[in-house]
Amino acid sequence: MVAFLDYYRAVMLDKAAGLTPEQLDTRLGPSTLTLGGLIHHLAVVEHWWFNEALAGNEQLEPWASAPWEDDRDWEFTVAPELDPDLIMARYRGAIELSRDIEAATPSLDTLSVKSRDGQHWSLRWILIHMIEETARHAGHADLIRESIDGAVGDFRDA
């Protein structure tokens, strides 16, 4: 199961490989999604599900001081202002932390420490959700990358 998630994590990073800051901020049609924004979003999602929800840890920076109350889409909004290397580093760091937490969790049936509306999630559920979330955004990334330079598919070996 983790191999599927790792595959889509790598696809997301590869979709942004070699692009300029301007290209990472490219929007397709009426959508506000950008590759930089998608990857920044996945960094916060990884952090929330594994570090906060599953492990019960406090929110780390930059997420802790983000103005979520003023801008629910802050991770997307701020991405064009960030250095692409910082966005990638945040995502890679979130992935590394997620992997460490997953590896230290005794069972796929272990429930999250935190809950939402009284609901806890198993590690199994979190992994499946993260596969779905990351794969869905990989599809968005495919379309955006193709509009930038014509590159399509999983081109990690290119």
mmCIF file of C-alpha atoms in Angstrom, residues 2-117:
data_model
loop_
_atom_site.group_PDB
_atom_site.id
_atom_site.type_symbol
_atom_site.label_atom_id
_atom_site.label_comp_id
_atom_site.label_asym_id
_atom_site.label_seq_id
_atom_site.Cartn_x
_atom_site.Cartn_y
_atom_site.Cartn_z
ATOM 1 C CA VAL A 2 2.800 2.421 0.879
ATOM 2 C CA ALA A 3 4.451 1.687 -2.483
ATOM 3 C CA PHE A 4 1.422 3.129 -4.297
ATOM 4 C CA LEU A 5 1.595 6.303 -2.219
ATOM 5 C CA ASP A 6 5.352 6.605 -2.753
ATOM 6 C CA TYR A 7 4.834 6.209 -6.499
ATOM 7 C CA TYR A 8 2.381 9.110 -6.674
ATOM 8 C CA ARG A 9 4.536 11.220 -4.364
ATOM 9 C CA ALA A 10 7.406 10.755 -6.837
ATOM 10 C CA VAL A 11 5.124 11.534 -9.790
ATOM 11 C CA MET A 12 4.140 14.845 -8.207
ATOM 12 C CA LEU A 13 7.751 15.869 -7.664
ATOM 13 C CA ASP A 14 8.652 14.815 -11.179
ATOM 14 C CA LYS A 15 5.817 16.827 -12.719
ATOM 15 C CA ALA A 16 7.508 19.953 -11.359
ATOM 16 C CA ALA A 17 11.068 18.945 -12.199
ATOM 17 C CA GLY A 18 12.952 21.415 -14.358
ATOM 18 C CA LEU A 19 10.253 24.082 -14.387
ATOM 19 C CA THR A 20 10.819 27.765 -13.713
ATOM 20 C CA PRO A 21 8.968 29.627 -10.958
ATOM 21 C CA GLU A 22 6.718 31.144 -13.625
ATOM 22 C CA GLN A 23 5.909 27.706 -15.044
ATOM 23 C CA LEU A 24 5.122 26.380 -11.551
ATOM 24 C CA ASP A 25 2.550 29.180 -11.319
ATOM 25 C CA THR A 26 0.898 28.319 -14.669
ATOM 26 C CA ARG A 27 -2.876 27.968 -14.499
ATOM 27 C CA LEU A 28 -4.982 25.972 -16.902
ATOM 28 C CA GLY A 29 -8.217 27.528 -18.108
ATOM 29 C CA PRO A 30 -10.426 28.982 -15.400
ATOM 30 C CA SER A 31 -8.827 26.858 -12.664
ATOM 31 C CA THR A 32 -6.665 28.468 -9.991
ATOM 32 C CA LEU A 33 -4.616 25.272 -9.528
ATOM 33 C CA THR A 34 -0.886 25.435 -10.198
ATOM 34 C CA LEU A 35 1.834 22.804 -9.874
ATOM 35 C CA GLY A 36 3.505 24.801 -7.118
ATOM 36 C CA GLY A 37 0.200 25.159 -5.285
ATOM 37 C CA LEU A 38 -0.640 21.466 -5.645
ATOM 38 C CA ILE A 39 2.708 20.362 -4.260
ATOM 39 C CA HIS A 40 2.505 22.872 -1.409
ATOM 40 C CA HIS A 41 -1.027 21.610 -0.673
ATOM 41 C CA LEU A 42 0.185 18.008 -0.588
ATOM 42 C CA ALA A 43 2.898 19.017 1.885
ATOM 43 C CA VAL A 44 0.326 20.365 4.341
ATOM 44 C CA VAL A 45 -2.000 17.401 3.766
ATOM 45 C CA GLU A 46 0.824 14.912 4.464
ATOM 46 C CA HIS A 47 1.725 16.862 7.569
ATOM 47 C CA TRP A 48 -1.836 17.011 8.866
ATOM 48 C CA TRP A 49 -2.802 13.378 8.333
ATOM 49 C CA PHE A 50 0.373 11.732 9.605
ATOM 50 C CA ASN A 51 1.950 14.174 12.067
ATOM 51 C CA GLU A 52 -1.117 15.812 13.522
ATOM 52 C CA ALA A 53 -4.044 13.406 13.112
ATOM 53 C CA LEU A 54 -2.325 10.024 13.361
ATOM 54 C CA ALA A 55 0.527 10.822 15.759
ATOM 55 C CA GLY A 56 -1.241 13.606 17.661
ATOM 56 C CA ASN A 57 1.690 16.004 17.367
ATOM 57 C CA GLU A 58 1.418 19.764 17.323
ATOM 58 C CA GLN A 59 1.312 21.625 14.045
ATOM 59 C CA LEU A 60 4.793 22.590 12.846
ATOM 60 C CA GLU A 61 5.908 25.678 10.959
ATOM 61 C CA PRO A 62 5.112 27.045 8.496
ATOM 62 C CA TRP A 63 1.664 25.540 8.941
ATOM 63 C CA ALA A 64 1.255 26.629 12.576
ATOM 64 C CA SER A 65 1.502 30.345 11.793
ATOM 65 C CA ALA A 66 -0.344 30.258 8.468
ATOM 66 C CA PRO A 67 -3.419 32.517 8.405
ATOM 67 C CA TRP A 68 -5.907 29.648 7.935
ATOM 68 C CA GLU A 69 -8.771 31.653 9.463
ATOM 69 C CA ASP A 70 -8.324 34.386 6.841
ATOM 70 C CA ASP A 71 -7.481 32.123 3.886
ATOM 71 C CA ARG A 72 -8.529 28.473 3.921
ATOM 72 C CA ASP A 73 -6.511 27.969 0.723
ATOM 73 C CA TRP A 74 -3.378 29.640 2.087
ATOM 74 C CA GLU A 75 -1.060 26.882 0.840
ATOM 75 C CA PHE A 76 -2.265 27.530 -2.714
ATOM 76 C CA THR A 77 -2.388 31.316 -2.356
ATOM 77 C CA VAL A 78 1.157 31.706 -1.041
ATOM 78 C CA ALA A 79 2.834 29.206 -3.394
ATOM 79 C CA PRO A 80 3.569 31.699 -6.225
ATOM 80 C CA GLU A 81 5.501 33.857 -3.726
ATOM 81 C CA LEU A 82 7.711 30.977 -2.572
ATOM 82 C CA ASP A 83 10.966 29.738 -4.000
ATOM 83 C CA PRO A 84 10.297 26.469 -5.865
ATOM 84 C CA ASP A 85 13.112 24.786 -3.935
ATOM 85 C CA LEU A 86 11.350 25.684 -0.685
ATOM 86 C CA ILE A 87 8.070 24.185 -1.905
ATOM 87 C CA MET A 88 9.833 20.955 -2.910
ATOM 88 C CA ALA A 89 11.760 20.868 0.377
ATOM 89 C CA ARG A 90 8.544 21.270 2.357
ATOM 90 C CA TYR A 91 6.937 18.407 0.442
ATOM 91 C CA ARG A 92 9.987 16.158 0.753
ATOM 92 C CA GLY A 93 10.212 16.973 4.470
ATOM 93 C CA ALA A 94 6.533 16.182 4.987
ATOM 94 C CA ILE A 95 6.965 12.890 3.125
ATOM 95 C CA GLU A 96 9.976 11.956 5.257
ATOM 96 C CA LEU A 97 8.109 12.748 8.473
ATOM 97 C CA SER A 98 5.073 10.798 7.237
ATOM 98 C CA ARG A 99 7.232 7.777 6.434
ATOM 99 C CA ASP A 100 8.851 7.898 9.885
ATOM 100 C CA ILE A 101 5.463 8.062 11.606
ATOM 101 C CA GLU A 102 4.014 5.297 9.429
ATOM 102 C CA ALA A 103 7.020 3.059 10.136
ATOM 103 C CA ALA A 104 6.708 3.649 13.897
ATOM 104 C CA THR A 105 2.978 2.874 13.915
ATOM 105 C CA PRO A 106 2.485 -0.690 15.144
ATOM 106 C CA SER A 107 -0.433 -1.688 12.930
ATOM 107 C CA LEU A 108 -2.505 -0.590 9.958
ATOM 108 C CA ASP A 109 -5.427 -0.769 12.379
ATOM 109 C CA THR A 110 -3.899 1.784 14.793
ATOM 110 C CA LEU A 111 -6.325 4.668 15.195
ATOM 111 C CA SER A 112 -5.399 8.331 14.961
ATOM 112 C CA VAL A 113 -4.815 10.256 18.169
ATOM 113 C CA LYS A 114 -6.780 13.241 16.914
ATOM 114 C CA SER A 115 -10.325 13.076 15.661
ATOM 115 C CA ARG A 116 -12.756 15.229 13.771
ATOM 116 C CA ASP A 117 -16.343 15.270 14.985
#
